[in-house]
Tab-separated table of C-alpha atoms and ligand atoms in Angstrom:
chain	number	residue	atom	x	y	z
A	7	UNK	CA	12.380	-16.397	-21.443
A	8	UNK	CA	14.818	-13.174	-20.487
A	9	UNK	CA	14.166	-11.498	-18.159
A	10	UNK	CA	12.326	-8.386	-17.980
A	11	UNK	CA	15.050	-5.713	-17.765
A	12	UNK	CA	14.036	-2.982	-14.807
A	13	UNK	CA	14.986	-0.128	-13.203
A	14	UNK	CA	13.667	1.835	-9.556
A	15	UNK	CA	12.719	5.103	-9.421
A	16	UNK	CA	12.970	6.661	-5.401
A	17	UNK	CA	15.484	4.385	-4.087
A	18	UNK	CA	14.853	4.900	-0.360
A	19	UNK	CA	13.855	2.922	2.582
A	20	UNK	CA	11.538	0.577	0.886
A	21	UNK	CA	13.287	-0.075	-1.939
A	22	UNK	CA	16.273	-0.983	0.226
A	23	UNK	CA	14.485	-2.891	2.871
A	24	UNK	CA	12.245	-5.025	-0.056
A	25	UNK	CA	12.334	-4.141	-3.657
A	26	UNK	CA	16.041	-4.796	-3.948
A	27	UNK	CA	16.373	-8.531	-2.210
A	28	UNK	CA	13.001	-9.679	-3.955
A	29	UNK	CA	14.174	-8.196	-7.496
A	30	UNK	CA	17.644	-10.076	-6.707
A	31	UNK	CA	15.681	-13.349	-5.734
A	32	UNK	CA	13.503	-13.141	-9.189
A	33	UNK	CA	14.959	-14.289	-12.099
A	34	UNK	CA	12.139	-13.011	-14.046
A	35	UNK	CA	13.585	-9.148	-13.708
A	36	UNK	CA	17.274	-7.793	-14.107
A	37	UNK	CA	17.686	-4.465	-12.333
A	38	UNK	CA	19.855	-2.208	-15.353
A	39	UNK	CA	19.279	1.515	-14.036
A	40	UNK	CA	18.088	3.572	-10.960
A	41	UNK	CA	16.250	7.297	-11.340
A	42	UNK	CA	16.856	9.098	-7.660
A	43	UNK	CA	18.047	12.348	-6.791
A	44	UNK	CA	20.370	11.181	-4.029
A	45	UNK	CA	19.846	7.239	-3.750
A	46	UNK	CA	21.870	4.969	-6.127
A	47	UNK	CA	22.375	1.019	-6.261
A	48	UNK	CA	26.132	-0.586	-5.639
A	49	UNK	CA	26.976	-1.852	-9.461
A	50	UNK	CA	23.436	-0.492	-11.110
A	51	UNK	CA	23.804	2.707	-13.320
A	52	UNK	CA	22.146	5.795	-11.670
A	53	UNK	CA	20.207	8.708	-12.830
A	54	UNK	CA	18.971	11.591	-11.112
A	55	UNK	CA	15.977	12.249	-12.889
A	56	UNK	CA	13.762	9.446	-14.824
A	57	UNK	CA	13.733	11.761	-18.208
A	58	UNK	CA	17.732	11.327	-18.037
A	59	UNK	CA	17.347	7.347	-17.137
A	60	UNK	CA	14.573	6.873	-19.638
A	61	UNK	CA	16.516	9.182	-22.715
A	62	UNK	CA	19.512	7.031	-21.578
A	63	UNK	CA	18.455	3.891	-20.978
A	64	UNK	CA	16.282	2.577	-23.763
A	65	UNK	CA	16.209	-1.110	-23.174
A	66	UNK	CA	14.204	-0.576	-20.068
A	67	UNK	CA	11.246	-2.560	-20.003
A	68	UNK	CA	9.687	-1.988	-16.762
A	69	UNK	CA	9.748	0.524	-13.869
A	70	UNK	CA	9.196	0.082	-10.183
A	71	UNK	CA	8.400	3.812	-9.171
A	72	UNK	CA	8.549	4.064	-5.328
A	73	UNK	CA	9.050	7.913	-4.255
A	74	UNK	CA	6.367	9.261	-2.200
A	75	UNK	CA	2.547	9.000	-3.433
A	76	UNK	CA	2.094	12.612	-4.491
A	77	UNK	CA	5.653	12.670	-6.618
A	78	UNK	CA	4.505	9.741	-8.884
A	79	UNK	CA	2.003	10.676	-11.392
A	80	UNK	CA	4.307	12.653	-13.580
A	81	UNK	CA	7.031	9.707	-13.134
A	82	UNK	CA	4.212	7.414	-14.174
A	83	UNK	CA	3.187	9.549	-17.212
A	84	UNK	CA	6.578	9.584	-18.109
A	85	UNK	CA	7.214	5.881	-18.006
A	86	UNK	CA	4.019	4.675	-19.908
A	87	UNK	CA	4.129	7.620	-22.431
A	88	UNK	CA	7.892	5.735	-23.133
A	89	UNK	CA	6.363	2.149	-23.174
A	90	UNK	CA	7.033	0.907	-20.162
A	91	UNK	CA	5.375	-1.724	-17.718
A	92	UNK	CA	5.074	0.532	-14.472
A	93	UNK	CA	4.805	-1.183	-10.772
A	94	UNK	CA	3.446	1.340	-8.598
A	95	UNK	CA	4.110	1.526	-4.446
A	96	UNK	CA	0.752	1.537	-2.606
A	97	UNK	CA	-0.716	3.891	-1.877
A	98	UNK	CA	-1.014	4.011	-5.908
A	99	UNK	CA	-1.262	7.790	-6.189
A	100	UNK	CA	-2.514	11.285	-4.690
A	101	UNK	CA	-5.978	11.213	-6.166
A	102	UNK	CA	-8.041	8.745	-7.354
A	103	UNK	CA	-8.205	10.556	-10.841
A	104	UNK	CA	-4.738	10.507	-11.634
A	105	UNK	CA	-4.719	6.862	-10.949
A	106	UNK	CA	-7.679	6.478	-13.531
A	107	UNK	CA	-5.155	8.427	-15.871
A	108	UNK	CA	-2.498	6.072	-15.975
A	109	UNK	CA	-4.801	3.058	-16.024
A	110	UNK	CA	-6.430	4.603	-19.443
A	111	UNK	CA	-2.599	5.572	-20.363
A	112	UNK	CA	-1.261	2.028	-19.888
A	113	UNK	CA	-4.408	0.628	-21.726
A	114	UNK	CA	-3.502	3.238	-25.009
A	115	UNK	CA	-0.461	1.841	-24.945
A	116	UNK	CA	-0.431	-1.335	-24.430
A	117	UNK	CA	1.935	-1.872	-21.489
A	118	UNK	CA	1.064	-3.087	-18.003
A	119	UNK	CA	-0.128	-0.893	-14.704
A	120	UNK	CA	0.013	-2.532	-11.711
A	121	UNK	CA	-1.303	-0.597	-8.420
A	122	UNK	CA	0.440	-2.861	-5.637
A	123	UNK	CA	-1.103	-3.856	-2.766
A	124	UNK	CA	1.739	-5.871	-0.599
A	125	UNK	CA	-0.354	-6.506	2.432
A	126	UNK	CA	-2.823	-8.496	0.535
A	127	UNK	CA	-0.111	-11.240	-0.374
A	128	UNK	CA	1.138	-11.714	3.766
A	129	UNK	CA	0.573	-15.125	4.306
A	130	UNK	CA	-2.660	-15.742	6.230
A	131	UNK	CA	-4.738	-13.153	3.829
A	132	UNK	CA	-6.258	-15.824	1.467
A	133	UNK	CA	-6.594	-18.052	4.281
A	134	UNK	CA	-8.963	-15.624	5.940
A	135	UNK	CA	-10.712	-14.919	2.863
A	136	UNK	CA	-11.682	-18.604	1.776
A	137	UNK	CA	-13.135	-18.560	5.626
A	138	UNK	CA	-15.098	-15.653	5.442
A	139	UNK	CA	-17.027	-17.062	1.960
A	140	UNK	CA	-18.151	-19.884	3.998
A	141	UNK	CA	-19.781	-17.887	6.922
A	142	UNK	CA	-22.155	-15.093	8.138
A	143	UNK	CA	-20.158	-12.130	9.785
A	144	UNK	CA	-22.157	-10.976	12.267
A	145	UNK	CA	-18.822	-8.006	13.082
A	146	UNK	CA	-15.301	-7.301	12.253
A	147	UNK	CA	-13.237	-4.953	13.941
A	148	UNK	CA	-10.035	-3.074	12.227
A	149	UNK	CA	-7.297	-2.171	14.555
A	150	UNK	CA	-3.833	-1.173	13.386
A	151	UNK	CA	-2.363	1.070	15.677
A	152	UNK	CA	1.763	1.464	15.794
A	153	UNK	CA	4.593	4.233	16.814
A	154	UNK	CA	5.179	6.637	13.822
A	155	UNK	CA	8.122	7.794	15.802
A	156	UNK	CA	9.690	4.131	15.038
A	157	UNK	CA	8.012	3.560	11.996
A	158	UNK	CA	8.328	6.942	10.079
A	159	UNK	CA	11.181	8.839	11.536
A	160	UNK	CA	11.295	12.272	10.143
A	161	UNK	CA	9.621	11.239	7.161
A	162	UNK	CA	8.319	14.745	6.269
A	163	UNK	CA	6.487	13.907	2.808
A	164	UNK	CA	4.232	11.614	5.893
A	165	UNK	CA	2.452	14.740	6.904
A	166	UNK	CA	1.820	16.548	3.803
A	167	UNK	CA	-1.170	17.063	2.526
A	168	UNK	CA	-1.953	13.853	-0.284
A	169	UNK	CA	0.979	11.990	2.122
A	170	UNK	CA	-2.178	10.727	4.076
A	171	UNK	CA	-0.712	10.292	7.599
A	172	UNK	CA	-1.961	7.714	9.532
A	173	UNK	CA	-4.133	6.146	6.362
A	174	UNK	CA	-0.803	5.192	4.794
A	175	UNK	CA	-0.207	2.243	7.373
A	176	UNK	CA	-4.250	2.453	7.119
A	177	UNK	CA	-4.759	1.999	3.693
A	178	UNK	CA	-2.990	-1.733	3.954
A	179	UNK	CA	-5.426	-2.790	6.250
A	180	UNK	CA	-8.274	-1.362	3.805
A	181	UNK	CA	-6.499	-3.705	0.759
A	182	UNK	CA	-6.532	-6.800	3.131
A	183	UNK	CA	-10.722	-5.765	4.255
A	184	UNK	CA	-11.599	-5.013	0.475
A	185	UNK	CA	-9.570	-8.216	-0.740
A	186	UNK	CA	-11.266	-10.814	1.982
A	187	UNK	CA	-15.085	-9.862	2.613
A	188	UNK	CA	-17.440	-11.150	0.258
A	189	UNK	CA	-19.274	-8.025	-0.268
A	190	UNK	CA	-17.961	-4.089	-1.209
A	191	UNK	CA	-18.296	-2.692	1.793
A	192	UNK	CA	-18.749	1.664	2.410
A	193	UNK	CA	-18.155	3.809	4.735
A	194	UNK	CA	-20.943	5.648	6.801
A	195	UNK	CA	-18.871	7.892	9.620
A	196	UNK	CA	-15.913	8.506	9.982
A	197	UNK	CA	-13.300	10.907	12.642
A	198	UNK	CA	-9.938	12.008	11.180
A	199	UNK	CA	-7.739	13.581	13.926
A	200	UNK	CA	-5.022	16.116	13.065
A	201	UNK	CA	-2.073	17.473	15.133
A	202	UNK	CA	-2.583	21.074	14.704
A	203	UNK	CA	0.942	21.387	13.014
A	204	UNK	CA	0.409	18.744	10.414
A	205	UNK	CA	-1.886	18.547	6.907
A	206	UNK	CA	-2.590	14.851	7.790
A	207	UNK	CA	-4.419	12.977	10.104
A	208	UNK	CA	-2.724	11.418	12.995
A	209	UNK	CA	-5.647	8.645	13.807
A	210	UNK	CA	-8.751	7.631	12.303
A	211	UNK	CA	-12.130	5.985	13.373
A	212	UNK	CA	-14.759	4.854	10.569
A	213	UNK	CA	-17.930	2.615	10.195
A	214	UNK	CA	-18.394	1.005	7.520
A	215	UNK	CA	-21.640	-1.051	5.739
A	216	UNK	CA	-22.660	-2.568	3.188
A	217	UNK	CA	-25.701	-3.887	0.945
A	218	UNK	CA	-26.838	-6.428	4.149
A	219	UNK	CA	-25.795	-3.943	6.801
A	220	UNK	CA	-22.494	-5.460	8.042
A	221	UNK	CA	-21.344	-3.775	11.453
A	222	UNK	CA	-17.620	-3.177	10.407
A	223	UNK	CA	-15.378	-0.545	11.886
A	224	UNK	CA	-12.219	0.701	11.481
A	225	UNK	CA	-9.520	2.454	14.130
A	226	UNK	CA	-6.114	3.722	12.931
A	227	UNK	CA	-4.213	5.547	15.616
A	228	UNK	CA	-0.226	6.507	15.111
A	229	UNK	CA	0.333	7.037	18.721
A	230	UNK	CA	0.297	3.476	19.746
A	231	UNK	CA	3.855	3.147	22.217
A	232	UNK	CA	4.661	-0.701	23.387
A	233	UNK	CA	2.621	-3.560	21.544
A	234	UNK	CA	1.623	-2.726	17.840
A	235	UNK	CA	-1.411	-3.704	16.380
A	236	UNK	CA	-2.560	-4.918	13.217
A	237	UNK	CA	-5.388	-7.040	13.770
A	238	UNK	CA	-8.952	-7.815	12.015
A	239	UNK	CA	-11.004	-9.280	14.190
A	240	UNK	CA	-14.753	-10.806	12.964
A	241	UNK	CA	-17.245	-12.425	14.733
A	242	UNK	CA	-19.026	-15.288	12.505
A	243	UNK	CA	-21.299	-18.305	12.892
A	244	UNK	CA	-18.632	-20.224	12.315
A	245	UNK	CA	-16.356	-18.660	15.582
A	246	UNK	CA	-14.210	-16.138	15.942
A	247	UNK	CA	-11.735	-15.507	13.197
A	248	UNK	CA	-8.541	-13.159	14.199
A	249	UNK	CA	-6.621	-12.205	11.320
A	250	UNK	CA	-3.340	-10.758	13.085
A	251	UNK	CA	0.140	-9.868	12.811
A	252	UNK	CA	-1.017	-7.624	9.749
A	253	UNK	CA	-1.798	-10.926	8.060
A	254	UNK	CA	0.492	-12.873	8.601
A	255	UNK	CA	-1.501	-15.145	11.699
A	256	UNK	CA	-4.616	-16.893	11.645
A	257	UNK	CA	-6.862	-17.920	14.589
A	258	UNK	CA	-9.840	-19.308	14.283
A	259	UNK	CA	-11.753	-19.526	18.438
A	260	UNK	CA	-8.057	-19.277	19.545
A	261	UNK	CA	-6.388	-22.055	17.381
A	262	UNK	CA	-3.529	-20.860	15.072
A	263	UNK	CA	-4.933	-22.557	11.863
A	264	UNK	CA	-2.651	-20.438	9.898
A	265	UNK	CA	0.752	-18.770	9.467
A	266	UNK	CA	3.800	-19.026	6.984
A	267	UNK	CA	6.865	-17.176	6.270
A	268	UNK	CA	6.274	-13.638	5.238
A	269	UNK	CA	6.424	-13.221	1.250
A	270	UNK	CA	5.143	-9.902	0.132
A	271	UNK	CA	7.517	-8.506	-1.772
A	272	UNK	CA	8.782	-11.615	-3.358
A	273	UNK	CA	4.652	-12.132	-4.401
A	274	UNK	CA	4.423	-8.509	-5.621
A	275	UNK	CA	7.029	-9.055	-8.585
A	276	UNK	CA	5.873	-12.592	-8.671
A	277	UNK	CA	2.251	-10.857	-9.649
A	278	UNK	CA	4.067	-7.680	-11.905
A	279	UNK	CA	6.051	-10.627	-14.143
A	280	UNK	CA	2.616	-12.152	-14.496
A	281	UNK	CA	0.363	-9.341	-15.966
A	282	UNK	CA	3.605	-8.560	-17.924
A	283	UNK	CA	3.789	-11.434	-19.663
A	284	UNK	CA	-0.151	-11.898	-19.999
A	285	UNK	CA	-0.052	-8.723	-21.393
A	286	UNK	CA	-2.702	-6.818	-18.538
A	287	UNK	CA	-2.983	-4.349	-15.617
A	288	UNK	CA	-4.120	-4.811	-12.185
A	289	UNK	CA	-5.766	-1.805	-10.779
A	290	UNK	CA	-7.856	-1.756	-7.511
A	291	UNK	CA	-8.330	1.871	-6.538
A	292	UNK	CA	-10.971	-0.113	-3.799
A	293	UNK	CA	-8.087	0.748	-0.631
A	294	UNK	CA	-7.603	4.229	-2.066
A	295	UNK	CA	-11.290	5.002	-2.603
A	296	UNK	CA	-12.421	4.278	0.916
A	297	UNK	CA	-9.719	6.797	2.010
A	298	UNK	CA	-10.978	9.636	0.017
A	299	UNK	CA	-14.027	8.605	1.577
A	300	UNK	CA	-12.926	9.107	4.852
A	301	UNK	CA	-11.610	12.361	4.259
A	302	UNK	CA	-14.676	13.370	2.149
A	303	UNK	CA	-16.850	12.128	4.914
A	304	UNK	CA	-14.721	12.676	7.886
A	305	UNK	CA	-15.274	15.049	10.433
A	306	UNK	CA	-12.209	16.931	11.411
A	307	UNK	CA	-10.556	17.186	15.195
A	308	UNK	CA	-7.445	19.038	16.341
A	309	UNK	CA	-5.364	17.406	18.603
A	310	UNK	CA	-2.368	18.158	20.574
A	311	UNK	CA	0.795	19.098	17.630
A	312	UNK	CA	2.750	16.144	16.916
A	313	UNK	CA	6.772	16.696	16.620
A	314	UNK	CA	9.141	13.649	15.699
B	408	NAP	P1	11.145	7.392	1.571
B	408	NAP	O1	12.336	6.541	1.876
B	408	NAP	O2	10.904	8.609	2.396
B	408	NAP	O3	11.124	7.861	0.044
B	408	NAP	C1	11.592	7.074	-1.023
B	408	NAP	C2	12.454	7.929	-1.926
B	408	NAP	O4	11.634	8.786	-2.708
B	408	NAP	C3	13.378	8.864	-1.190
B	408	NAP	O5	14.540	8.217	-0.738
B	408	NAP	C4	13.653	9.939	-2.222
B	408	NAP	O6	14.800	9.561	-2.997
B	408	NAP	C5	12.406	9.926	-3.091
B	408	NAP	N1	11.653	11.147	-2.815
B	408	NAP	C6	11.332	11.663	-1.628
B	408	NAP	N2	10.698	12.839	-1.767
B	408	NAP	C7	10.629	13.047	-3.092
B	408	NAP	C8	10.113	14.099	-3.880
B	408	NAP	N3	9.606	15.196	-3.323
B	408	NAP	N4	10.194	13.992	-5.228
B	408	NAP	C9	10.773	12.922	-5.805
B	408	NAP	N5	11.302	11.897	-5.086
B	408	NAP	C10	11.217	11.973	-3.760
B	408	NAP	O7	9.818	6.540	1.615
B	408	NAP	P2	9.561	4.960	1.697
B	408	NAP	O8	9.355	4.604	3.129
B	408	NAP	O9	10.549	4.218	0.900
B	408	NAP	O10	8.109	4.923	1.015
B	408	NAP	C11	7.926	5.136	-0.366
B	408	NAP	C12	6.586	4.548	-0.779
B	408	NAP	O11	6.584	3.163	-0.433
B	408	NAP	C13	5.397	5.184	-0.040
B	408	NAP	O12	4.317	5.304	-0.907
B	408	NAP	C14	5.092	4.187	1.079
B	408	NAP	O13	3.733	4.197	1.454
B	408	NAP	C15	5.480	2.862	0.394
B	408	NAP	N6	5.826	1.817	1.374
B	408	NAP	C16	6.701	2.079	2.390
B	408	NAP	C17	6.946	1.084	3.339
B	408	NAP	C18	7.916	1.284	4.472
B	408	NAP	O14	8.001	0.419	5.352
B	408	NAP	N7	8.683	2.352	4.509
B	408	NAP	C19	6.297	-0.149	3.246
B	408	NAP	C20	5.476	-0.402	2.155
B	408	NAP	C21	5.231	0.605	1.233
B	408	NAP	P3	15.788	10.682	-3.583
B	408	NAP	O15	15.957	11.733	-2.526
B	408	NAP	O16	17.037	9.929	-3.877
B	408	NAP	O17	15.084	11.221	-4.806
């Protein structure tokens, strides 16, 4: 089969730290153009603008489109309106309307939308999930606190309103919840804290329920100095399962039952080839929808102004 000729759009720090080496390592895509104002490719053609890559360009098949969330609806208009297969980052847009835009867009014309979720594929997720369908959670406990000073240096776009702050390290821990508990799960409180310089939240607390009343809450905090965390903890009848490592460790009662070589980007284009070729989308707005919760339910504190 040939492969599925590609090209990036926002080649920045994920694209260089994971797009490019998976795309490389998957014979499945050939990478033939870039669309960036400043970023380009060694050896790849490069456009600055996608109308200019896309006008150019017209073998393109598929497009990866990985600029900040709130630059990427008209990209993605652009793309499927041309009859292209578009890959989008996580979180998969601004608003959960535009989203349900391009999903109705792709459908019209029959090309593939995927809304990528890379924390779902680290390597202990389905692991924890195939546990969880065997047991009764009594609790489960969210907590993925890091340093946005190392993690997000100066990344302005961050802090803008629709960049979501502290949700968009959040909002992979809400695609691993949503992909491994047997039951949609909503929130029912939640605290949003903002520096008083920023449009976006600097930590988060929720609760969370669903239909049998599960006891699940959430804390996201970007102020975390020293050890990160990214751990779901749940209490069971079957023992104590810790999910860590941001999915990539298992523990079940303090036995490492589980843990692998990371994989997620490799799996993400592993996933986009497939609904290519089978001719679908894959769009879970779940992750996104909980965060428009939270801000729709969230009560609002000011805290101390955050500088980088
Ligand atoms: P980034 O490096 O700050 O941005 C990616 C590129 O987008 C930039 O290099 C820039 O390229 C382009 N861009 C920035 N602002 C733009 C604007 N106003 N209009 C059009 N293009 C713009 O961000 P990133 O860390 O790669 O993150 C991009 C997406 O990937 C986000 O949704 C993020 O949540 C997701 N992601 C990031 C990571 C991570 O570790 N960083 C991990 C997983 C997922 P040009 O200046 O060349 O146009």
């Amino acid at each position: 089969m040939s492969p599925i000729k590609l090209a990036i759009v926002g080649v920045g720090k994920i694209v260089r730290d994971q797009h490019l080496p998976s795309i490389a390592n998957n014979a499945d895509f050939e990478l033939i153009a870039t669309a960036s104002r400043h970023g380009t490719v060694d050896g790849i053609p490069a456009f600055t603008t996608i109308k200019a890559m896309l006008d150019a360009v017209p073998e393109i098949d598929a497009v990866s489109l990985c600029m900040p969330p709130q630059y990427r609806y008209e990209a993605a208009y652009k793309a499927l309106s041309a009859g292209k297969h578009v890959f989008l980052e996580k979180p998969p847009g601004a608003t959960l309307s535009e989203v349900a835009d391009l999903e109705n867009l792709a459908k019209s014309k029959g090309v593939s939308l995927f809304a990528s979720w890379h924390s779902r594929y680290a390597p202990a997720v389905e692991a924890a999930r195939e546990f969880l369908a065997g047991t009764t959670i009594r609790s489960m406990r969210v907590i993925w606190k890091e340093d946005v000073r190392h993690w997000h240096p100066n990344q302005e776009w961050i802090w803008q309103a629709g960049g979501l702050g502290v949700f968009d390290p959040g909002i992979n821990a809400l695609s691993i919840v949503t992909h491994i508990l047997p039951r949609p799960v909503f929130i029912t409180a939640a605290t949003l804290e903002f520096p008083e310089n920023r449009d976006a939240p600097i930590a988060a607390s929720m609760t969370f329920s669903d239909a049998k009343g599960l006891d699940l809450a959430a804390e996201f905090d970007w102020r975390q100095t020293g050890k990160q965390s990214w751990d779901i903890v749940a209490k069971t009848d079957a023992g104590e399962m810790v999910l860590s490592e941001g999915g990539a460790k298992l523990s079940i009662d303090g036995k490492l039952v589980h843990e692998e070589p990371e994989q997620e980007y490799p799996m993400l284009y592993r996933r986009f080839a497939e609904i290519i070729r089978a001719g679908r989308s894959d769009v879970d707005l779940a992750p996104l929808r909980h965060v428009a919760d939270a801000f729709m339910l969230g009560r609002r504190k000011f805290v101390d102004s955050f500088y980088d």
